[in-house]
Short mmCIF file of C-alpha atoms and ligand atoms in Angstrom, two decimals:
data_model
loop_
_atom_site.label_atom_id
_atom_site.label_comp_id
_atom_site.label_asym_id
_atom_site.label_seq_id
_atom_site.Cartn_x
_atom_site.Cartn_y
_atom_site.Cartn_z
CA UNK A 26 84.58 91.12 113.37
CA UNK A 27 86.75 88.16 112.68
CA UNK A 28 87.60 87.85 109.06
CA UNK A 29 85.85 84.93 107.51
CA UNK A 30 88.20 82.67 105.70
CA UNK A 31 87.03 82.16 102.19
CA UNK A 32 87.09 78.55 101.19
CA UNK A 33 88.00 77.73 97.64
CA UNK A 34 84.92 75.55 97.56
CA UNK A 35 82.65 78.54 98.21
CA UNK A 36 83.93 80.39 95.20
CA UNK A 37 84.36 77.60 92.74
CA UNK A 38 81.76 74.94 93.21
CA UNK A 39 79.21 73.21 91.08
CA UNK A 40 76.78 73.13 93.94
CA UNK A 41 73.41 74.26 92.68
CA UNK A 42 72.37 77.35 94.61
CA UNK A 43 69.25 78.40 92.75
CA UNK A 44 66.91 77.53 89.94
CA UNK A 45 65.91 80.15 87.42
CA UNK A 46 63.62 80.21 84.45
CA UNK A 47 65.12 81.24 81.10
CA UNK A 48 62.61 82.87 78.78
CA UNK A 49 64.28 82.74 75.40
CA UNK A 50 62.86 84.57 72.39
CA UNK A 51 62.88 82.10 69.53
CA UNK A 52 62.37 82.69 65.83
CA UNK A 53 63.17 80.53 62.83
CA UNK A 54 62.55 82.39 59.55
CA UNK A 55 62.02 79.08 57.74
CA UNK A 56 59.20 77.97 60.04
CA UNK A 57 57.85 80.82 62.15
CA UNK A 58 55.84 83.84 61.16
CA UNK A 59 56.36 85.50 64.51
CA UNK A 60 58.89 85.15 67.33
CA UNK A 61 57.74 83.46 70.53
CA UNK A 62 59.17 82.78 73.97
CA UNK A 63 60.33 79.31 75.02
CA UNK A 64 60.86 78.59 78.72
CA UNK A 65 63.57 76.47 80.30
CA UNK A 66 64.41 75.64 83.92
CA UNK A 67 68.08 76.19 84.54
CA UNK A 68 69.98 75.15 87.67
CA UNK A 69 72.48 77.80 88.68
CA UNK A 70 75.86 77.46 90.36
CA UNK A 71 78.07 80.26 91.60
CA UNK A 72 79.90 82.00 88.81
CA UNK A 73 77.46 80.85 86.16
CA UNK A 74 76.97 83.31 83.34
CA UNK A 75 73.92 83.72 81.12
CA UNK A 76 76.02 82.17 78.35
CA UNK A 77 76.71 79.13 80.56
CA UNK A 78 72.96 78.89 81.13
CA UNK A 79 72.24 78.98 77.41
CA UNK A 80 74.88 76.31 76.79
CA UNK A 81 73.19 74.19 79.47
CA UNK A 82 69.87 74.64 77.66
CA UNK A 83 71.40 73.72 74.32
CA UNK A 84 73.17 70.63 75.64
CA UNK A 85 70.61 69.24 78.05
CA UNK A 86 67.19 70.64 77.19
CA UNK A 87 66.73 71.93 73.66
CA UNK A 88 69.34 71.62 70.92
CA UNK A 89 67.47 73.95 68.61
CA UNK A 90 68.23 77.12 70.57
CA UNK A 91 70.50 79.35 68.50
CA UNK A 92 72.91 81.96 69.78
CA UNK A 93 76.31 83.31 68.84
CA UNK A 94 79.41 83.24 70.99
CA UNK A 95 83.05 82.48 70.67
CA UNK A 96 85.55 83.57 73.33
CA UNK A 97 83.41 83.26 76.50
CA UNK A 98 85.50 86.03 78.06
CA UNK A 99 84.30 89.40 76.83
CA UNK A 100 86.82 89.75 74.02
CA UNK A 101 85.26 88.68 70.74
CA UNK A 102 82.09 90.78 71.04
CA UNK A 103 79.77 88.18 69.55
CA UNK A 104 77.48 87.21 72.44
CA UNK A 105 75.54 90.48 72.80
CA UNK A 106 71.89 89.89 73.75
CA UNK A 107 68.98 91.82 75.23
CA UNK A 108 68.94 90.38 78.75
CA UNK A 109 66.43 91.55 81.39
CA UNK A 110 65.69 94.83 79.71
CA UNK A 111 69.19 95.83 78.66
CA UNK A 112 71.73 94.94 76.01
CA UNK A 113 74.45 92.91 77.75
CA UNK A 114 77.17 90.41 76.92
CA UNK A 115 75.88 86.93 77.79
CA UNK A 116 79.36 85.79 78.83
CA UNK A 117 79.93 88.79 81.10
CA UNK A 118 76.57 88.66 82.87
CA UNK A 119 76.40 86.66 86.09
CA UNK A 120 73.03 85.02 86.59
CA UNK A 121 73.16 85.53 90.37
CA UNK A 122 74.01 89.21 89.93
CA UNK A 123 70.88 89.73 87.86
CA UNK A 124 68.98 88.73 90.98
CA UNK A 125 65.77 87.66 89.22
CA UNK A 126 64.10 84.26 89.10
CA UNK A 127 63.06 84.75 85.49
CA UNK A 128 65.63 85.80 82.95
CA UNK A 129 64.27 87.16 79.71
CA UNK A 130 66.60 86.90 76.75
CA UNK A 131 65.90 88.39 73.32
CA UNK A 132 68.10 89.19 70.32
CA UNK A 133 69.70 92.65 70.23
CA UNK A 134 67.28 95.20 68.77
CA UNK A 135 68.02 97.67 65.96
CA UNK A 136 69.64 94.90 63.91
CA UNK A 137 67.77 92.32 61.86
CA UNK A 138 67.10 89.05 63.64
CA UNK A 139 68.56 86.11 61.69
CA UNK A 140 67.36 83.42 64.04
CA UNK A 141 66.59 83.04 67.75
CA UNK A 142 69.15 85.20 69.58
CA UNK A 143 71.35 85.94 66.58
CA UNK A 144 71.34 89.50 65.14
CA UNK A 145 72.68 90.38 61.70
CA UNK A 146 75.64 92.64 62.50
CA UNK A 147 76.54 93.42 58.88
CA UNK A 148 75.06 96.96 58.74
CA UNK A 149 76.73 97.75 62.05
CA UNK A 150 80.15 96.70 60.73
CA UNK A 151 79.54 98.69 57.56
CA UNK A 152 79.07 101.83 59.64
CA UNK A 153 82.31 101.09 61.44
CA UNK A 154 84.09 100.74 58.09
CA UNK A 155 82.59 104.02 56.84
CA UNK A 156 84.50 106.17 59.34
CA UNK A 157 87.86 104.80 58.10
CA UNK A 158 88.95 103.16 61.34
CA UNK A 159 92.66 102.95 60.59
CA UNK A 160 95.66 105.27 60.50
CA UNK A 161 95.56 107.44 57.40
CA UNK A 162 98.99 108.75 56.38
CA UNK A 163 100.61 110.69 53.59
CA UNK A 164 103.69 108.47 53.71
CA UNK A 165 101.96 105.39 52.36
CA UNK A 166 105.35 103.88 51.48
CA UNK A 167 106.47 103.96 55.09
CA UNK A 168 103.13 102.53 56.17
CA UNK A 169 103.37 99.57 53.81
CA UNK A 170 107.06 98.93 54.30
CA UNK A 171 107.98 100.36 57.65
CA UNK A 172 111.57 101.14 58.53
CA UNK A 173 110.54 101.81 62.11
CA UNK A 174 107.68 102.83 64.38
CA UNK A 175 105.70 106.05 64.52
CA UNK A 176 106.55 107.61 67.83
CA UNK A 177 103.95 108.35 70.47
CA UNK A 178 104.32 109.32 74.09
CA UNK A 179 102.43 107.43 76.80
CA UNK A 180 100.28 110.53 77.39
CA UNK A 181 99.39 110.72 73.71
CA UNK A 182 98.50 107.05 73.80
CA UNK A 183 96.35 107.46 76.88
CA UNK A 184 94.33 110.18 75.20
CA UNK A 185 92.59 107.69 72.91
CA UNK A 186 93.19 104.28 74.44
CA UNK A 187 89.88 104.26 76.32
CA UNK A 188 88.10 104.27 72.97
CA UNK A 189 90.35 101.60 71.50
CA UNK A 190 88.98 98.97 73.89
CA UNK A 191 85.86 98.70 71.72
CA UNK A 192 85.08 95.09 70.77
CA UNK A 193 82.39 95.95 68.19
CA UNK A 194 79.72 94.14 70.16
CA UNK A 195 76.95 96.55 69.04
CA UNK A 196 75.41 96.79 72.54
CA UNK A 197 75.63 100.58 72.27
CA UNK A 198 73.92 100.52 68.89
CA UNK A 199 71.10 98.41 70.33
CA UNK A 200 70.69 100.90 73.18
CA UNK A 201 70.79 104.17 71.24
CA UNK A 202 67.35 105.80 70.80
CA UNK A 203 68.42 107.54 67.60
CA UNK A 204 69.58 104.26 66.09
CA UNK A 205 66.19 102.82 67.07
CA UNK A 206 64.42 104.98 64.50
CA UNK A 207 67.13 106.05 62.04
CA UNK A 208 68.85 103.20 60.18
CA UNK A 209 71.15 105.66 58.41
CA UNK A 210 72.57 107.08 61.65
CA UNK A 211 76.24 106.11 62.01
CA UNK A 212 75.70 105.16 65.63
CA UNK A 213 77.73 105.45 68.82
CA UNK A 214 80.34 102.82 68.00
CA UNK A 215 81.37 104.21 64.61
CA UNK A 216 81.35 107.82 65.84
CA UNK A 217 83.48 106.94 68.85
CA UNK A 218 85.95 105.25 66.52
CA UNK A 219 85.99 108.29 64.25
CA UNK A 220 87.18 110.26 67.29
CA UNK A 221 89.59 107.56 68.45
CA UNK A 222 91.50 107.60 65.13
CA UNK A 223 91.25 111.34 64.60
CA UNK A 224 93.01 112.18 67.87
CA UNK A 225 95.68 109.53 67.45
CA UNK A 226 98.87 111.57 67.00
CA UNK A 227 100.06 109.16 64.30
CA UNK A 228 97.00 109.83 62.16
CA UNK A 229 96.58 112.40 59.39
CA UNK A 230 93.03 111.54 58.32
CA UNK A 231 90.87 113.91 60.36
CA UNK A 232 89.65 115.87 57.31
CA UNK A 233 88.68 112.68 55.51
CA UNK A 234 86.68 111.47 58.47
CA UNK A 235 84.96 114.81 58.96
CA UNK A 236 83.50 114.40 55.45
CA UNK A 237 81.80 111.19 56.63
CA UNK A 238 80.82 112.28 60.10
CA UNK A 239 79.67 115.88 59.55
CA UNK A 240 76.60 114.68 57.68
CA UNK A 241 72.83 114.84 58.30
CA UNK A 242 73.07 111.28 59.63
CA UNK A 243 76.40 111.69 61.38
CA UNK A 244 77.37 112.93 64.83
CA UNK A 245 74.69 115.67 65.02
CA UNK A 246 71.99 113.01 65.29
CA UNK A 247 73.32 112.18 68.74
CA UNK A 248 71.50 114.11 71.44
CA UNK A 249 73.40 112.78 74.41
CA UNK A 250 70.89 110.25 75.70
CA UNK A 251 73.83 108.37 77.15
CA UNK A 252 72.26 104.94 76.76
CA UNK A 253 75.31 103.81 74.76
CA UNK A 254 77.72 104.52 77.60
CA UNK A 255 75.35 102.96 80.07
CA UNK A 256 75.59 99.54 78.38
CA UNK A 257 79.12 99.44 76.95
CA UNK A 258 80.83 96.39 78.48
CA UNK A 259 84.36 97.67 77.88
CA UNK A 260 84.18 101.12 79.49
CA UNK A 261 84.54 102.82 76.11
CA UNK A 262 82.04 105.56 77.04
CA UNK A 263 81.05 106.33 73.44
CA UNK A 264 78.88 109.27 74.52
CA UNK A 265 82.02 110.96 75.84
CA UNK A 266 83.88 110.38 72.58
CA UNK A 267 80.98 111.70 70.49
CA UNK A 268 80.62 114.96 72.44
CA UNK A 269 84.37 115.50 72.22
CA UNK A 270 84.12 114.79 68.49
CA UNK A 271 81.39 117.40 68.06
CA UNK A 272 83.50 119.98 69.84
CA UNK A 273 86.51 119.11 67.69
CA UNK A 274 84.57 119.36 64.44
CA UNK A 275 83.12 122.76 65.34
CA UNK A 276 86.59 123.96 66.25
CA UNK A 277 87.82 122.75 62.88
CA UNK A 278 84.96 124.39 60.96
CA UNK A 279 85.58 127.68 62.75
CA UNK A 280 89.25 127.48 61.83
CA UNK A 281 90.38 127.17 65.44
CA UNK A 282 91.88 123.70 65.18
CA UNK A 283 95.63 123.66 64.75
CA UNK A 284 96.80 121.64 61.80
CA UNK A 285 99.21 118.95 62.78
CA UNK A 286 101.37 116.50 60.95
CA UNK A 287 101.25 112.86 61.88
CA UNK A 288 104.00 111.69 64.22
CA UNK A 289 107.36 110.93 62.68
CA UNK A 290 109.20 107.66 62.46
CA UNK A 291 111.74 106.34 64.93
CA UNK A 292 113.92 104.11 62.79
CA UNK A 293 114.24 100.64 64.23
CA UNK A 294 118.02 100.80 63.75
CA UNK A 295 120.39 101.98 64.75
CA UNK A 296 119.31 102.88 68.27
CA UNK A 297 122.05 103.90 70.62
CA UNK A 298 122.91 101.14 73.06
CA UNK A 299 120.46 98.66 71.54
CA UNK A 300 121.69 95.59 69.69
CA UNK A 301 120.34 95.08 66.23
CA UNK A 302 117.49 92.58 66.01
CA UNK A 303 118.07 89.49 63.87
CA UNK A 304 116.86 89.53 60.27
CA UNK A 305 113.22 88.76 59.58
CA UNK A 306 112.74 85.08 58.91
CA UNK A 307 109.31 85.41 57.37
CA UNK A 308 109.35 87.65 54.32
CA UNK A 309 106.13 88.79 52.80
CA UNK A 310 106.14 88.47 49.06
CA UNK A 311 104.57 91.29 47.05
CA UNK B 5 75.57 124.16 54.21
CA UNK B 6 77.60 121.98 56.53
CA UNK B 7 75.56 120.21 59.15
CA UNK B 8 78.00 121.39 61.84
CA UNK B 9 77.44 125.06 61.01
CA UNK B 10 73.65 124.62 60.96
CA UNK B 11 73.94 122.98 64.35
CA UNK B 12 76.09 125.85 65.65
CA UNK B 13 73.31 128.27 64.63
CA UNK B 14 70.92 126.04 66.56
CA UNK B 15 72.97 126.61 69.70
CA UNK B 16 73.37 130.35 69.15
CA UNK B 17 69.65 130.81 68.46
CA UNK B 18 68.88 128.70 71.51
CA UNK B 19 70.82 131.10 73.72
CA UNK B 20 69.21 134.16 72.08
CA UNK B 21 65.73 132.72 72.60
CA UNK B 22 66.55 131.99 76.20
CA UNK B 23 67.25 135.66 76.77
CA UNK B 24 64.65 137.27 74.52
CA UNK B 25 61.71 134.94 75.04
CA UNK B 26 62.51 134.85 78.74
CA UNK B 27 61.98 138.61 78.80
CA UNK B 28 58.92 138.39 76.57
CA UNK B 29 57.20 135.76 78.72
CA UNK B 30 58.15 137.56 81.92
CA UNK B 31 56.59 140.74 80.64
CA UNK B 32 53.39 138.96 79.72
CA UNK B 33 52.93 136.51 82.56
CA UNK B 34 54.85 137.66 85.59
CA UNK B 35 53.28 141.08 85.77
CA UNK B 36 52.16 140.38 89.32
CA UNK B 37 55.80 140.13 90.47
CA UNK B 38 56.80 143.59 89.25
CA UNK B 39 56.89 145.49 86.02
CA UNK B 40 58.65 143.92 83.08
CA UNK B 41 59.09 146.11 80.00
CA UNK B 42 58.25 144.20 76.83
CA UNK B 43 60.62 143.85 73.88
CA UNK B 44 61.31 146.62 71.42
CA UNK B 45 60.06 145.99 67.91
CA UNK B 46 63.58 145.21 66.67
CA UNK B 47 64.16 142.76 69.52
CA UNK B 48 60.80 141.23 68.76
CA UNK B 49 61.73 140.75 65.10
CA UNK B 50 65.03 139.19 66.11
CA UNK B 51 63.20 136.90 68.47
CA UNK B 52 60.80 135.88 65.74
CA UNK B 53 63.68 135.08 63.40
CA UNK B 54 65.78 133.05 65.84
CA UNK B 55 62.73 131.28 67.24
CA UNK B 56 61.68 130.26 63.74
CA UNK B 57 65.18 129.00 62.97
CA UNK B 58 65.49 127.09 66.22
CA UNK B 59 62.02 125.60 66.01
CA UNK B 60 62.13 124.58 62.37
CA UNK B 61 65.68 123.20 62.63
CA UNK B 62 64.58 121.21 65.68
CA UNK B 63 61.58 119.92 63.76
CA UNK B 64 63.91 118.95 60.91
CA UNK B 65 66.15 117.07 63.38
CA UNK B 66 63.20 115.01 64.51
CA UNK B 67 62.11 114.37 60.92
CA UNK B 68 65.63 113.29 59.96
CA UNK B 69 65.41 110.54 62.54
CA UNK B 70 62.28 108.78 61.41
CA UNK B 71 63.70 107.11 58.33
CA UNK B 72 62.11 109.05 55.49
CA UNK B 73 64.97 108.56 53.05
CA UNK B 74 67.56 111.06 51.82
CA UNK B 75 65.40 112.42 49.00
CA UNK B 76 62.42 113.25 51.18
CA UNK B 77 64.76 114.70 53.80
CA UNK B 78 66.32 117.09 51.28
CA UNK B 79 62.86 118.20 50.16
CA UNK B 80 61.73 118.72 53.76
CA UNK B 81 64.85 120.73 54.60
CA UNK B 82 64.20 123.09 51.69
CA UNK B 83 60.52 123.30 52.43
CA UNK B 84 61.14 124.22 56.05
CA UNK B 85 63.81 126.73 55.07
CA UNK B 86 61.72 128.51 52.44
CA UNK B 87 58.55 128.22 54.48
CA UNK B 88 60.28 129.75 57.47
CA UNK B 89 61.67 132.57 55.36
CA UNK B 90 58.30 133.43 53.81
CA UNK B 91 56.70 133.24 57.24
CA UNK B 92 59.28 135.62 58.68
CA UNK B 93 58.93 138.10 55.83
CA UNK B 94 55.13 138.02 56.01
CA UNK B 95 54.70 138.20 59.77
CA UNK B 96 57.94 139.85 60.80
CA UNK B 97 58.76 142.43 58.17
CA UNK B 98 55.52 143.20 56.34
CA UNK B 99 53.20 142.98 59.33
CA UNK C 21 66.99 78.73 50.58
CA UNK C 22 66.96 80.66 53.81
CA UNK C 23 64.17 83.13 54.25
CA UNK C 24 64.90 86.73 55.05
CA UNK C 25 65.84 87.86 58.52
CA UNK C 26 63.20 89.51 60.70
CA UNK C 27 63.41 93.33 60.93
CA UNK C 28 63.99 94.16 64.58
CA UNK C 29 64.49 97.94 64.79
CA UNK C 30 62.57 99.36 67.73
CA UNK C 31 61.38 102.43 65.83
CA UNK C 32 60.17 105.77 67.14
CA UNK C 33 58.87 104.25 70.36
CA UNK C 34 62.51 103.53 71.23
CA UNK C 35 62.88 107.26 72.01
CA UNK C 36 61.00 106.61 75.22
CA UNK C 37 60.99 102.84 75.90
CA UNK C 38 63.10 99.93 74.77
CA UNK C 39 65.20 99.21 77.82
CA UNK C 40 66.34 100.34 81.24
CA UNK C 41 68.66 103.29 80.82
CA UNK C 42 69.59 106.40 82.74
CA UNK C 43 67.64 109.60 83.23
CA UNK C 44 69.40 111.19 80.23
CA UNK C 45 67.35 109.08 77.87
CA UNK C 46 64.10 110.30 79.42
CA UNK C 47 65.49 113.84 79.18
CA UNK C 48 66.20 113.22 75.47
CA UNK C 49 62.60 112.26 74.86
CA UNK C 50 61.15 115.12 76.89
CA UNK C 51 63.39 117.62 75.11
CA UNK C 52 61.99 116.38 71.84
CA UNK C 53 58.37 116.40 73.01
CA UNK C 54 58.54 119.86 74.59
CA UNK C 55 60.34 121.16 71.50
CA UNK C 56 57.57 119.95 69.25
CA UNK C 57 54.89 121.46 71.50
CA UNK C 58 56.68 124.80 71.44
CA UNK C 59 57.26 124.94 67.70
CA UNK C 60 53.63 124.19 66.87
CA UNK C 61 52.48 126.73 69.43
CA UNK C 62 54.92 129.29 68.05
CA UNK C 63 53.51 129.07 64.55
CA UNK C 64 49.92 129.10 65.75
CA UNK C 65 50.70 131.99 68.11
CA UNK C 66 52.13 134.14 65.33
CA UNK C 67 49.32 133.46 62.89
CA UNK C 68 46.61 133.81 65.50
CA UNK C 69 47.74 136.85 67.49
CA UNK C 70 44.60 137.13 69.59
CA UNK C 71 43.91 135.51 72.96
CA UNK C 72 44.72 131.85 73.09
CA UNK C 73 43.22 129.03 75.10
CA UNK C 74 44.82 129.76 78.45
CA UNK C 75 45.40 126.32 79.98
CA UNK C 76 47.11 125.25 76.79
CA UNK C 77 49.33 128.30 77.00
CA UNK C 78 50.40 127.24 80.48
CA UNK C 79 51.49 123.88 79.14
CA UNK C 80 53.61 125.68 76.56
CA UNK C 81 55.21 127.79 79.27
CA UNK C 82 56.04 124.68 81.30
CA UNK C 83 57.40 122.99 78.18
CA UNK C 84 59.51 126.06 77.48
CA UNK C 85 60.95 126.06 81.00
CA UNK C 86 62.00 122.41 80.76
CA UNK C 87 63.31 122.82 77.21
CA UNK C 88 65.38 125.86 78.17
CA UNK C 89 66.85 124.30 81.32
CA UNK C 90 67.69 120.98 79.69
CA UNK C 91 68.94 122.92 76.68
CA UNK C 92 71.56 124.62 78.85
CA UNK C 93 72.92 121.19 79.78
CA UNK C 94 72.91 120.03 76.17
CA UNK C 95 74.75 123.11 74.93
CA UNK C 96 77.47 122.59 77.51
CA UNK C 97 77.86 118.85 77.10
CA UNK C 98 77.39 118.59 73.36
CA UNK C 99 80.23 121.03 72.83
CA UNK C 100 82.33 118.50 74.72
CA UNK C 101 82.58 120.40 78.02
CA UNK C 102 82.28 118.59 81.33
CA UNK C 103 82.14 115.06 79.90
CA UNK C 104 85.64 114.29 81.14
CA UNK C 105 88.89 113.48 79.37
CA UNK C 106 89.55 110.04 77.96
CA UNK C 107 90.81 107.87 80.83
CA UNK C 108 91.77 104.27 81.34
CA UNK C 109 88.56 102.64 82.58
CA UNK C 110 88.62 100.57 85.76
CA UNK C 111 85.87 98.07 86.43
CA UNK C 112 83.04 98.04 87.27
CA UNK C 113 83.07 101.05 84.97
CA UNK C 114 80.69 103.88 85.69
CA UNK C 115 80.27 105.95 82.54
CA UNK C 116 82.20 109.10 83.33
CA UNK C 117 80.45 111.27 80.79
CA UNK C 118 77.13 110.61 82.53
CA UNK C 119 78.24 110.68 86.14
CA UNK C 120 80.04 113.97 85.64
CA UNK C 121 77.12 115.74 84.00
CA UNK C 122 74.28 114.31 86.07
CA UNK C 123 74.62 116.85 88.91
CA UNK C 124 74.26 119.63 86.35
CA UNK C 125 71.07 117.97 85.13
CA UNK C 126 69.54 117.82 88.60
CA UNK C 127 70.54 121.38 89.45
CA UNK C 128 68.86 122.60 86.26
CA UNK C 129 65.81 120.49 87.03
CA UNK C 130 65.63 122.14 90.45
CA UNK C 131 65.62 125.53 88.70
CA UNK C 132 62.95 124.20 86.36
CA UNK C 133 60.82 123.27 89.35
CA UNK C 134 61.16 126.76 90.84
CA UNK C 135 60.26 128.45 87.57
CA UNK C 136 57.37 126.09 87.04
CA UNK C 137 55.96 126.92 90.47
CA UNK C 138 56.37 130.64 89.73
CA UNK C 139 54.63 130.21 86.39
CA UNK C 140 51.71 128.31 87.90
CA UNK C 141 51.33 130.86 90.71
CA UNK C 142 51.47 133.69 88.21
CA UNK C 143 48.92 131.91 86.07
CA UNK C 144 46.57 131.24 88.98
CA UNK C 145 46.71 134.92 89.91
CA UNK C 146 45.56 135.62 86.38
CA UNK C 147 48.88 137.14 85.22
S1 SF4 D 26 81.57 101.07 72.08
FE1 SF4 D 26 81.26 99.55 73.70
S2 SF4 D 26 79.17 98.84 73.40
FE2 SF4 D 26 79.75 99.88 71.54
S3 SF4 D 26 80.53 98.27 70.19
FE3 SF4 D 26 82.28 99.12 71.28
S4 SF4 D 26 82.55 97.82 73.07
FE4 SF4 D 26 80.49 97.43 72.27
S1 SF4 D 27 74.67 109.53 73.56
FE1 SF4 D 27 74.23 109.75 71.39
S2 SF4 D 27 75.00 107.88 70.47
FE2 SF4 D 27 74.85 107.49 72.68
S3 SF4 D 27 72.85 106.55 72.92
FE3 SF4 D 27 72.62 108.75 73.15
S4 SF4 D 27 72.02 109.55 71.15
FE4 SF4 D 27 72.85 107.49 70.89
S1 FES D 28 81.59 85.16 73.84
FE1 FES D 28 83.10 86.60 73.22
S2 FES D 28 82.39 88.42 74.17
FE2 FES D 28 81.01 86.93 74.96
#
């Protein structure tokens, strides 16, 4: 078969290829007692995302539709919505890929609904904060005023980097069946981050995190339903991290986990064969 | 006790039930496929104990996930623990 | 002043419904349901040692078979075995932890089916 030459126009064009109906769940706490669905006809071009569609609605059809977004490119984590039966990022979901003529959009469940498509992410962020998602070290002085970098091999970095792609979008939290009924459950995102920091070779805070996570509403409330990994837009696979975390905690409780010190410091200078960097021009005042 | 250790018991009891109750059910229901000797009285008592642990801990897991609040959860945990113990002593040891 | 936000947690029905997810979520719910059936039967069975309503007993046996088979998978995976090592994801990302353990699930379900047939045959023969 002769290879078809792809024309730029076919990929990037504002030609309207389809019309779809957006069914948007609307709710204004100042006016409405109950949420309701509003319908909009949206013309679709190739490459159009659900977020583009919502922006079209807001600009051309109904300025009262509320939703949250910022980066439009799957980085900021703010445009999570419940789209056609699944939590998805509006900016990463192609309308044509959904393949339906009606697109149903609701706010993410398991978080309070502030207005229209906007969930209140505060409790979700609090859970993230609870697991101490930062490097915990004994040498606080070095941490605050570093003379160099903590060393880490590429292999050591690769062991946790999958989990560090998390953008805190809360799609996993909206998908998790345990989070659906237990507001105290830490949830897939926070638990995955507890693992991500605990296996970072620069970290010394595993014991501190175990105190938070090995709790009646911690990692043992996960029963491997896998819904979190199914919806994660960044390939974090939180279910994987949580099961590895459970194994690690049991190992620790049974005294089988080797104690390790956090990685040492490679002083910035002098390094053999490397010229000294110029002095810092911006100095932080204490 | 630490949640992790309780959960470890859940796994261990799960495996024990798999073996013991498997034999018990086989003896009672698969008689037509051959002869299955039933459990000794000690094995039966062990089965009763691990089954009670596994079942009540599982029940507690479900109850922990329906938003009852920490206070009620603590009370339920103790109630299930003591209830299970009394049940075992009454039906397993005294009977 | 703004009124309060609307509570939007799915609740207990989210154990079964609430979105299109993989088979593991259905397994999660069934594990729970069969577990509850078994524990209530267990207590009733011990208190009331005599003959029990037979068709109900069959349901318990079927529940036990599923619970045991799925339990084997959960013991393996929840200890962190077979879910894969952390890797750099490439897109479209297929969740490794699920893809790697799904065959195990279906193999165990095949065993379940065999045992269930055996149990029903044994039951029909009045075993
Ligand atoms: S783990 Fe994935 S789904 Fe969950 S918050 Fe992070 S990026 Fe979003
Ligand atoms: S694997 Fe665990 S955290 Fe993820 S959705 Fe299932 S129960 Fe929730
Ligand atoms: S707008 Fe930033 S992730 Fe979608």
